[in-house]
């Protein structure tokens, strides 16, 4: 197989001694990331270098794009840039440990495996994107969220669901500030 880096499948026998540099832009659909909670809104740019030492392959670089995701408190859409750096080591599949525990430990070190002399860099890069998405994204660090009773976005305006006696302490501070004004 001739190297066809645009498919992100690399024939290791064709990696030159000085390494192989990849600078590519892929459409979000190429990675087939199907996550309900975010959308990739910009082409994904990949800059990386692949080097080979004996039968170990090293992949280093950055991948960057922009995603649209909902604030975890108020559900407004927000745009985030993601640009994780990665360092992945590929070992021949024959070296893959059978023991599950060993495998888990190795996961921490970003180790992947290859077979038939072909290194597939699609899956590790897809993981990098997914792992870089925050679990609880916030539109602003102090987003007030939605009223659990009426659903009013409390960043925009207060609602009248709370009587003064059972008011949330955070809201009562706001009320005091209003009185001072
Ligand atoms: Zn928010
Ligand atoms: Zn309310």
XYZ file of N, CA, C and O and ligand atoms in Angstrom:
726
model
N 0.843 -1.208 0.000
C 0.000 0.000 0.000
C 0.870 1.247 0.000
O 1.820 1.357 0.761
N 0.544 2.169 -0.862
C 1.213 3.482 -0.849
C 0.609 4.289 0.286
O -0.574 4.152 0.599
N 1.439 5.133 0.887
C 0.889 5.970 1.946
C -0.194 6.884 1.410
O -0.035 7.509 0.384
N -1.282 6.906 2.141
C -2.347 7.823 1.769
C -2.773 8.567 3.018
O -3.771 8.250 3.635
N -1.937 9.556 3.406
C -2.184 10.212 4.694
C -3.564 10.851 4.776
O -4.101 11.003 5.860
N -4.166 11.182 3.633
C -5.466 11.852 3.738
C -6.530 10.905 4.283
O -7.571 11.323 4.759
N -6.286 9.602 4.236
C -7.199 8.646 4.865
C -6.842 8.390 6.323
O -7.502 7.619 6.996
N -5.747 8.986 6.763
C -5.232 8.778 8.115
C -4.898 7.306 8.367
O -5.033 6.799 9.471
N -4.492 6.617 7.311
C -3.985 5.255 7.440
C -2.549 5.305 6.923
O -2.314 5.683 5.777
N -1.611 4.969 7.779
C -0.206 5.150 7.432
C 0.494 3.793 7.355
O 0.437 3.005 8.294
N 1.139 3.546 6.239
C 1.951 2.341 6.094
C 3.308 2.610 6.750
O 4.049 3.484 6.296
N 3.597 1.872 7.812
C 4.793 2.223 8.592
C 6.083 1.977 7.807
O 7.101 2.583 8.096
N 6.042 1.098 6.807
C 7.272 0.855 6.057
C 7.631 2.074 5.212
O 8.726 2.181 4.687
N 6.708 3.009 5.086
C 6.977 4.192 4.284
C 7.216 5.447 5.113
O 7.235 6.552 4.578
N 7.372 5.247 6.433
C 7.690 6.413 7.272
C 9.194 6.670 7.138
O 9.995 5.812 7.477
N 9.584 7.827 6.610
C 11.020 8.085 6.433
C 11.715 8.264 7.785
O 11.055 8.505 8.804
N 13.017 8.143 7.765
C 13.785 8.220 9.002
C 13.538 9.522 9.771
O 13.468 9.530 10.989
N 13.407 10.608 9.027
C 13.221 11.918 9.684
C 11.770 12.109 10.153
O 11.430 13.120 10.761
N 10.915 11.132 9.890
C 9.524 11.234 10.321
C 8.635 11.730 9.200
O 9.118 12.185 8.157
N 7.347 11.604 9.453
C 6.360 11.990 8.450
C 5.507 13.087 9.069
O 4.953 12.913 10.147
N 5.435 14.219 8.386
C 4.679 15.344 8.926
C 3.324 15.391 8.233
O 3.252 15.285 7.008
N 2.262 15.497 9.030
C 0.924 15.577 8.437
C 0.280 16.902 8.816
O 0.248 17.269 9.989
N -0.192 17.631 7.839
C -0.976 18.839 8.068
C -2.221 18.695 7.220
O -2.160 18.804 6.010
N -3.325 18.397 7.888
C -4.543 18.074 7.155
C -5.734 18.802 7.736
O -5.754 19.156 8.915
N -6.707 19.004 6.900
C -7.984 19.533 7.368
C -9.051 18.548 6.929
O -9.100 18.153 5.762
N -9.857 18.099 7.900
C -10.888 17.110 7.593
C -12.246 17.671 7.959
O -12.388 18.421 8.935
N -13.249 17.246 7.217
C -14.594 17.699 7.570
C -15.037 16.904 8.809
O -14.602 15.775 9.015
N -15.879 17.512 9.649
C -16.303 16.819 10.880
C -16.894 15.440 10.590
O -16.721 14.514 11.381
N -17.559 15.280 9.447
C -18.217 13.999 9.162
C -17.203 12.871 8.966
O -17.530 11.705 9.152
N -15.968 13.221 8.615
C -14.951 12.198 8.407
C -14.750 11.332 9.650
O -14.513 10.131 9.563
N -14.846 11.965 10.820
C -14.587 11.238 12.068
C -15.817 10.497 12.593
O -15.712 9.743 13.545
N -16.954 10.748 11.979
C -18.186 10.058 12.376
C -18.392 10.064 13.886
O -18.643 9.028 14.492
N -18.244 11.246 14.454
C -18.487 11.334 15.895
C -19.982 11.536 16.095
O -20.536 12.524 15.643
N -20.607 10.551 16.710
C -22.044 10.688 16.923
C -22.324 10.807 18.400
O -22.563 9.843 19.098
N -22.228 12.035 18.858
C -22.510 12.308 20.261
C -23.677 13.276 20.257
O -23.641 14.288 19.562
N -24.694 12.949 21.036
C -25.886 13.789 21.009
C -25.641 15.154 21.631
O -26.293 16.116 21.291
N -24.672 15.261 22.548
C -24.581 16.502 23.312
C -23.676 17.581 22.717
O -23.533 18.638 23.288
N -23.032 17.326 21.592
C -22.287 18.418 20.966
C -22.219 18.232 19.461
O -22.496 17.150 18.934
N -21.860 19.343 18.790
C -21.774 19.308 17.338
C -20.466 19.983 16.944
O -20.131 21.044 17.469
N -19.730 19.362 16.043
C -18.503 19.990 15.568
C -18.896 20.970 14.471
O -19.568 20.589 13.509
N -18.491 22.230 14.630
C -18.999 23.244 13.706
C -17.933 23.787 12.759
O -18.214 24.668 11.968
N -16.706 23.317 12.881
C -15.650 23.830 12.013
C -14.833 22.655 11.501
O -14.703 21.644 12.202
N -14.262 22.746 10.284
C -13.381 21.666 9.837
C -12.291 21.398 10.878
O -11.848 22.311 11.575
N -11.893 20.159 10.975
C -10.940 19.740 12.003
C -9.537 19.828 11.420
O -9.262 19.210 10.384
N -8.659 20.599 12.047
C -7.295 20.628 11.513
C -6.367 19.782 12.368
O -6.457 19.753 13.599
N -5.523 19.074 11.684
C -4.635 18.104 12.320
C -3.207 18.451 11.925
O -2.921 18.619 10.738
N -2.364 18.634 12.916
C -0.943 18.856 12.647
C -0.196 17.846 13.485
O -0.270 17.894 14.713
N 0.486 16.914 12.840
C 1.191 15.938 13.652
C 2.410 15.393 12.932
O 2.623 15.625 11.733
N 3.200 14.707 13.704
C 4.436 14.146 13.216
C 4.466 12.672 13.620
O 4.140 12.329 14.754
N 4.824 11.818 12.677
C 4.874 10.384 12.956
C 6.323 9.933 12.818
O 6.948 10.188 11.780
N 6.834 9.301 13.846
C 8.200 8.789 13.761
C 8.195 7.316 14.132
O 7.281 6.825 14.788
N 9.258 6.654 13.712
C 9.333 5.209 13.907
C 10.674 4.869 14.542
O 11.709 5.352 14.098
N 10.646 4.081 15.619
C 11.880 3.556 16.207
C 11.672 2.051 16.336
O 10.824 1.604 17.116
N 12.407 1.291 15.565
C 12.181 -0.154 15.446
C 10.706 -0.405 15.102
O 10.232 0.137 14.126
N 9.988 -1.156 15.963
C 8.584 -1.383 15.606
C 7.623 -0.526 16.425
O 6.430 -0.769 16.458
N 8.164 0.501 17.093
C 7.282 1.416 17.818
C 7.083 2.687 16.992
O 8.030 3.242 16.450
N 5.835 3.108 16.945
C 5.491 4.289 16.161
C 5.020 5.366 17.144
O 4.240 5.081 18.047
N 5.521 6.577 16.960
C 5.127 7.678 17.842
C 4.385 8.726 17.034
O 4.849 9.149 15.984
N 3.249 9.112 17.564
C 2.427 10.126 16.922
C 2.281 11.291 17.900
O 1.835 11.098 19.032
N 2.685 12.480 17.468
C 2.592 13.654 18.338
C 2.002 14.797 17.556
O 2.347 14.979 16.386
N 1.166 15.587 18.209
C 0.652 16.747 17.491
C -0.535 17.370 18.190
O -0.774 17.151 19.375
N -1.271 18.163 17.415
C -2.482 18.791 17.941
C -3.594 18.606 16.928
O -3.360 18.459 15.738
N -4.794 18.643 17.453
C -5.973 18.551 16.610
C -6.886 19.667 17.096
O -7.011 19.875 18.301
N -7.440 20.454 16.194
C -8.245 21.564 16.694
C -9.505 21.779 15.867
O -9.535 21.511 14.666
N -10.517 22.234 16.569
C -11.791 22.550 15.921
C -12.637 23.387 16.875
O -12.156 23.832 17.923
N -13.875 23.577 16.495
C -14.813 24.339 17.315
C -16.069 23.501 17.478
O -16.502 22.859 16.517
N -16.596 23.493 18.672
C -17.818 22.724 18.888
C -18.929 23.606 19.435
O -18.674 24.650 20.034
N -20.151 23.155 19.198
C -21.308 23.817 19.780
C -21.897 22.843 20.791
O -22.077 21.662 20.482
N -22.140 23.358 21.982
C -22.610 22.493 23.064
C -23.538 23.319 23.943
O -23.478 24.554 23.905
N -24.391 22.655 24.707
C -25.313 23.401 25.559
C -24.715 23.582 26.949
O -24.085 22.668 27.477
N -24.951 24.768 27.518
C -24.537 25.025 28.902
C -25.232 23.997 29.793
O -26.430 23.743 29.653
N -24.486 23.395 30.733
C -25.073 22.336 31.548
C -26.058 22.878 32.583
O -26.809 22.118 33.171
N -26.071 24.196 32.789
C -27.039 24.752 33.760
C -28.234 25.411 33.079
O -29.371 25.168 33.453
N -27.992 26.266 32.091
C -29.113 27.028 31.512
C -29.511 26.531 30.128
O -30.481 27.012 29.557
N -28.768 25.582 29.573
C -29.080 24.939 28.291
C -28.953 25.858 27.078
O -29.381 25.497 25.978
N -28.373 27.068 27.257
C -28.094 27.902 26.090
C -26.936 27.287 25.303
O -26.024 26.720 25.893
N -26.984 27.445 23.982
C -25.876 26.952 23.169
C -24.653 27.823 23.366
O -24.774 29.036 23.516
N -23.513 27.202 23.390
C -22.283 27.967 23.447
C -21.248 27.324 22.541
O -21.346 26.146 22.200
N -20.301 28.146 22.133
C -19.277 27.676 21.214
C -17.961 27.575 21.963
O -17.591 28.482 22.695
N -17.299 26.457 21.822
C -16.017 26.239 22.506
C -14.970 25.841 21.481
O -15.271 25.102 20.544
N -13.755 26.331 21.659
C -12.678 25.800 20.821
C -12.057 24.628 21.549
O -11.893 24.666 22.766
N -11.728 23.604 20.818
C -11.014 22.466 21.403
C -9.722 22.294 20.613
O -9.728 22.387 19.384
N -8.627 22.106 21.306
C -7.367 21.868 20.579
C -6.422 21.010 21.408
O -5.359 21.439 21.830
N -6.862 19.756 21.667
C -6.023 18.884 22.484
C -4.696 18.553 21.790
O -4.645 18.404 20.571
N -3.662 18.490 22.622
C -2.371 17.981 22.147
C -2.361 16.490 22.456
O -2.966 16.063 23.434
N -1.705 15.720 21.627
C -1.679 14.285 21.918
C -0.301 13.702 21.652
O 0.494 14.237 20.890
N -0.039 12.629 22.353
C 1.188 11.844 22.187
C 0.768 10.400 22.299
O 0.378 9.940 23.366
N 0.793 9.708 21.201
C 0.305 8.325 21.199
C 1.434 7.409 20.732
O 2.149 7.735 19.784
N 1.581 6.308 21.427
C 2.572 5.310 21.018
C 1.829 4.108 20.459
O 0.867 3.634 21.068
N 2.253 3.665 19.307
C 1.662 2.464 18.701
C 2.635 1.307 18.810
O 3.811 1.443 18.462
N 2.116 0.190 19.267
C 2.918 -1.031 19.339
C 2.284 -2.070 18.421
O 1.095 -2.006 18.136
N 3.070 -3.053 17.985
C 2.472 -4.108 17.163
C 1.384 -4.835 17.955
O 1.515 -5.031 19.172
N 0.334 -5.206 17.280
C -0.803 -5.877 17.915
C -0.368 -7.138 18.675
O -0.958 -7.504 19.688
N 0.697 -7.774 18.194
C 1.178 -8.999 18.839
C 1.661 -8.729 20.266
O 1.780 -9.648 21.063
N 1.936 -7.456 20.583
C 2.398 -7.117 21.937
C 1.245 -6.729 22.859
O 1.452 -6.361 24.005
N 0.031 -6.792 22.333
C -1.110 -6.405 23.163
C -1.247 -7.385 24.313
O -1.304 -8.591 24.091
N -1.303 -6.860 25.548
C -1.397 -7.786 26.685
C -2.757 -8.475 26.723
O -3.764 -7.885 26.345
N -2.773 -9.718 27.169
C -4.043 -10.434 27.268
C -4.715 -10.103 28.586
O -5.923 -10.077 28.705
N -3.873 -9.828 29.586
C -4.381 -9.530 30.918
C -5.087 -8.177 30.911
O -4.515 -7.167 30.544
N -6.362 -8.186 31.313
C -7.143 -6.957 31.235
C -6.581 -5.839 32.106
O -6.625 -4.675 31.742
N -6.064 -6.214 33.288
C -5.571 -5.173 34.194
C -4.386 -4.438 33.597
O -4.270 -3.228 33.695
N -3.496 -5.206 32.992
C -2.337 -4.585 32.359
C -2.809 -3.624 31.283
O -2.330 -2.520 31.142
N -3.836 -4.066 30.568
C -4.356 -3.247 29.478
C -4.871 -1.907 30.006
O -4.635 -0.864 29.410
N -5.571 -1.960 31.155
C -6.112 -0.730 31.730
C -4.995 0.238 32.099
O -5.083 1.421 31.839
N -3.935 -0.300 32.697
C -2.811 0.562 33.059
C -2.225 1.233 31.823
O -1.912 2.396 31.821
N -2.116 0.454 30.789
C -1.499 0.996 29.576
C -2.362 2.062 28.926
O -1.853 2.926 28.241
N -3.674 1.980 29.156
C -4.576 2.994 28.606
C -4.146 4.393 29.002
O -4.260 5.325 28.229
N -3.677 4.513 30.245
C -3.292 5.830 30.749
C -2.171 6.434 29.920
O -1.980 7.624 29.895
N -1.402 5.586 29.292
C -0.233 6.093 28.585
C -0.503 6.324 27.107
O 0.413 6.512 26.330
N -1.775 6.332 26.705
C -2.108 6.545 25.306
C -1.357 5.596 24.386
O -0.570 6.002 23.535
N -1.601 4.327 24.600
C -0.987 3.322 23.747
C -2.049 2.735 22.820
O -3.166 2.456 23.241
N -1.705 2.626 21.566
C -2.576 1.990 20.588
C -1.792 0.850 19.946
O -0.588 0.743 20.165
N -2.499 0.058 19.156
C -1.830 -1.074 18.509
C -2.066 -1.036 17.007
O -3.058 -0.486 16.541
N -1.130 -1.605 16.265
C -1.315 -1.668 14.816
C -1.061 -3.085 14.343
O -0.399 -3.879 15.021
N -1.615 -3.391 13.191
C -1.349 -4.698 12.592
C -1.206 -4.508 11.086
O -1.583 -3.463 10.540
N -0.653 -5.504 10.431
C -0.427 -5.459 8.977
C 0.356 -4.222 8.542
O 0.139 -3.706 7.441
N 1.215 -3.726 9.442
C 2.047 -2.560 9.126
C 1.268 -1.269 8.903
O 1.819 -0.294 8.408
N -0.016 -1.268 9.229
C -0.812 -0.061 9.003
C -1.189 0.564 10.344
O -1.769 -0.087 11.199
N -0.818 1.831 10.486
C -1.203 2.581 11.679
C -2.439 3.406 11.328
O -2.433 4.172 10.371
N -3.487 3.190 12.096
C -4.742 3.909 11.880
C -4.785 5.047 12.885
O -4.830 4.828 14.090
N -4.746 6.293 12.382
C -4.743 7.385 13.364
C -6.123 8.025 13.509
O -6.295 9.000 14.207
N -7.130 7.434 12.884
C -8.479 8.013 12.986
C -9.041 7.838 14.394
O -9.478 8.788 15.025
N -8.998 6.584 14.894
C -9.653 6.305 16.174
C -9.017 7.057 17.338
O -9.723 7.678 18.124
N -7.685 7.051 17.438
C -7.089 7.813 18.545
C -7.416 9.306 18.471
O -7.655 9.942 19.485
N -7.468 9.852 17.250
C -7.764 11.282 17.133
C -9.219 11.570 17.493
O -9.524 12.569 18.125
N -10.096 10.656 17.119
C -11.498 10.813 17.499
C -11.616 10.812 19.034
O -12.320 11.628 19.612
N -10.912 9.881 19.677
C -10.915 9.845 21.146
C -10.430 11.160 21.723
O -10.956 11.651 22.710
N -9.383 11.718 21.106
C -8.821 12.974 21.612
C -9.879 14.078 21.594
O -9.994 14.851 22.529
N -10.638 14.139 20.522
C -11.676 15.180 20.429
C -12.723 14.949 21.512
O -13.050 15.846 22.283
N -13.219 13.709 21.591
C -14.300 13.423 22.540
C -13.841 13.684 23.975
O -14.568 14.268 24.785
N -12.590 13.300 24.293
C -12.085 13.477 25.656
C -11.847 14.949 26.005
O -11.769 15.304 27.167
N -11.713 15.796 24.985
C -11.437 17.196 25.277
C -12.712 18.008 25.530
O -12.654 19.170 25.892
N -13.874 17.384 25.352
C -15.142 18.082 25.575
C -15.417 18.123 27.078
O -15.396 17.082 27.727
N -15.658 19.314 27.646
C -15.912 19.355 29.093
C -17.196 18.601 29.451
O -18.165 18.616 28.687
N -17.195 17.951 30.619
C -18.358 17.170 31.032
C -19.508 18.096 31.438
O -20.650 17.842 31.136
N -19.155 19.186 32.118
C -20.185 20.157 32.513
C -19.831 21.540 31.957
O -19.318 22.391 32.688
N -20.089 21.763 30.681
C -19.750 23.071 30.104
C -20.647 24.169 30.696
O -21.803 23.901 31.029
N -20.097 25.361 30.858
C -20.861 26.486 31.397
C -20.727 27.686 30.465
O -19.646 27.960 29.952
N -21.844 28.402 30.250
C -21.811 29.582 29.376
C -20.962 30.667 30.026
O -20.210 31.364 29.351
N -21.089 30.832 31.341
C -20.206 31.711 32.119
C -19.942 30.970 33.426
O -20.771 30.168 33.852
N -18.800 31.236 34.090
C -18.492 30.460 35.314
C -19.575 30.594 36.377
O -19.761 29.684 37.176
N -20.310 31.705 36.384
C -21.335 31.889 37.424
C -22.756 31.831 36.846
O -23.654 32.503 37.338
N -22.941 31.028 35.826
C -24.275 30.877 35.230
C -25.299 30.524 36.312
O -25.081 29.608 37.108
N -26.418 31.247 36.354
C -27.435 31.037 37.396
C -28.367 29.877 37.063
O -29.142 29.432 37.908
N -28.356 29.403 35.839
C -29.159 28.234 35.484
C -30.636 28.540 35.291
O -31.037 29.705 35.158
N -31.429 27.492 35.297
C -32.869 27.621 35.079
C -33.611 27.445 36.395
O -33.166 26.691 37.264
N -34.746 28.114 36.537
C -35.584 27.886 37.715
C -36.141 26.469 37.612
O -36.714 26.095 36.586
N -35.960 25.653 38.652
C -36.445 24.261 38.577
C -37.970 24.186 38.555
O -38.532 23.143 38.217
N -38.648 25.269 38.921
C -40.117 25.247 38.955
C -40.706 25.674 37.610
O -41.433 24.924 36.973
N -40.328 26.870 37.136
C -40.973 27.381 35.923
C -40.064 27.319 34.701
O -40.511 27.557 33.582
N -38.785 27.007 34.905
C -37.883 26.891 33.762
C -37.328 28.207 33.255
O -36.628 28.247 32.257
N -37.649 29.311 33.936
C -37.118 30.621 33.529
C -35.583 30.598 33.572
O -34.994 30.089 34.523
N -34.956 31.134 32.526
C -33.505 31.289 32.530
C -33.165 32.441 33.484
O -33.446 33.601 33.202
N -32.565 32.087 34.612
C -32.342 33.082 35.668
C -31.198 34.043 35.339
O -30.975 35.010 36.062
N -30.472 33.777 34.255
C -29.471 34.753 33.803
C -30.166 35.943 33.149
O -29.613 37.032 33.093
N -31.340 35.705 32.604
C -32.043 36.758 31.869
C -32.920 37.554 32.817
O -32.847 38.769 32.873
N -33.784 36.858 33.561
C -34.537 37.572 34.604
C -34.973 36.603 35.688
O -35.058 35.406 35.462
N -35.247 37.166 36.883
C -35.700 36.366 37.996
C -37.172 36.036 37.796
O -37.898 36.775 37.155
N -37.590 34.919 38.369
C -39.008 34.587 38.315
C -39.585 34.777 39.715
O -38.867 35.130 40.642
N -40.857 34.531 39.886
C -41.466 34.754 41.205
C -41.869 33.437 41.855
O -42.829 33.374 42.602
N -41.145 32.355 41.545
C -41.505 31.041 42.084
C -41.185 30.897 43.565
O -41.791 30.102 44.251
N -40.189 31.633 44.035
C -39.756 31.435 45.416
C -40.373 32.482 46.319
O -40.303 33.671 46.047
N -40.998 32.004 47.414
C -41.447 32.949 48.454
C -40.221 33.321 49.263
O -39.250 32.556 49.325
N -40.282 34.473 49.935
C -39.072 34.967 50.593
C -38.522 33.999 51.637
O -37.329 33.895 51.823
N -39.424 33.201 52.321
C -38.908 32.335 53.393
C -38.095 31.147 52.864
O -37.163 30.701 53.509
N -38.443 30.611 51.684
C -37.671 29.452 51.237
C -36.777 29.807 50.044
O -36.469 28.990 49.207
N -36.364 31.066 50.037
C -35.536 31.503 48.918
C -34.140 30.879 49.023
O -33.606 30.676 50.122
N -33.594 30.529 47.918
C -32.229 30.009 47.839
C -31.268 31.077 48.374
O -31.385 32.239 48.017
N -30.360 30.698 49.274
C -29.455 31.705 49.837
C -28.707 32.515 48.773
O -28.482 33.706 48.957
N -28.393 31.868 47.669
C -27.663 32.606 46.625
C -28.540 33.704 46.047
O -28.108 34.792 45.717
N -29.869 33.402 45.967
C -30.781 34.386 45.398
C -31.026 35.513 46.404
O -31.219 36.652 46.022
N -31.018 35.188 47.716
C -31.299 36.224 48.699
C -30.191 37.269 48.706
O -30.429 38.439 48.948
N -28.969 36.840 48.382
C -27.889 37.821 48.274
C -28.201 38.800 47.151
O -28.095 40.011 47.300
N -28.693 38.250 46.056
C -29.057 39.107 44.925
C -30.144 40.094 45.342
O -30.121 41.255 44.980
N -31.105 39.592 46.138
C -32.213 40.428 46.574
C -31.703 41.588 47.425
O -32.115 42.728 47.256
N -30.808 41.266 48.352
C -30.225 42.311 49.200
C -29.532 43.370 48.356
O -29.676 44.557 48.592
N -28.797 42.894 47.362
C -28.082 43.835 46.493
C -29.091 44.765 45.813
O -28.883 45.955 45.721
N -30.212 44.176 45.405
C -31.261 44.983 44.748
C -31.778 46.059 45.693
O -31.994 47.196 45.298
N -31.979 45.688 47.008
C -32.501 46.654 47.983
C -31.526 47.816 48.152
O -31.917 48.950 48.283
N -30.243 47.470 48.138
C -29.226 48.515 48.347
C -29.205 49.522 47.214
O -28.842 50.659 47.391
N -29.607 49.087 46.056
C -29.491 49.957 44.883
C -30.318 51.239 44.977
O -31.409 51.278 45.406
Zn -25.540 28.853 31.318
Zn -39.448 30.050 38.429
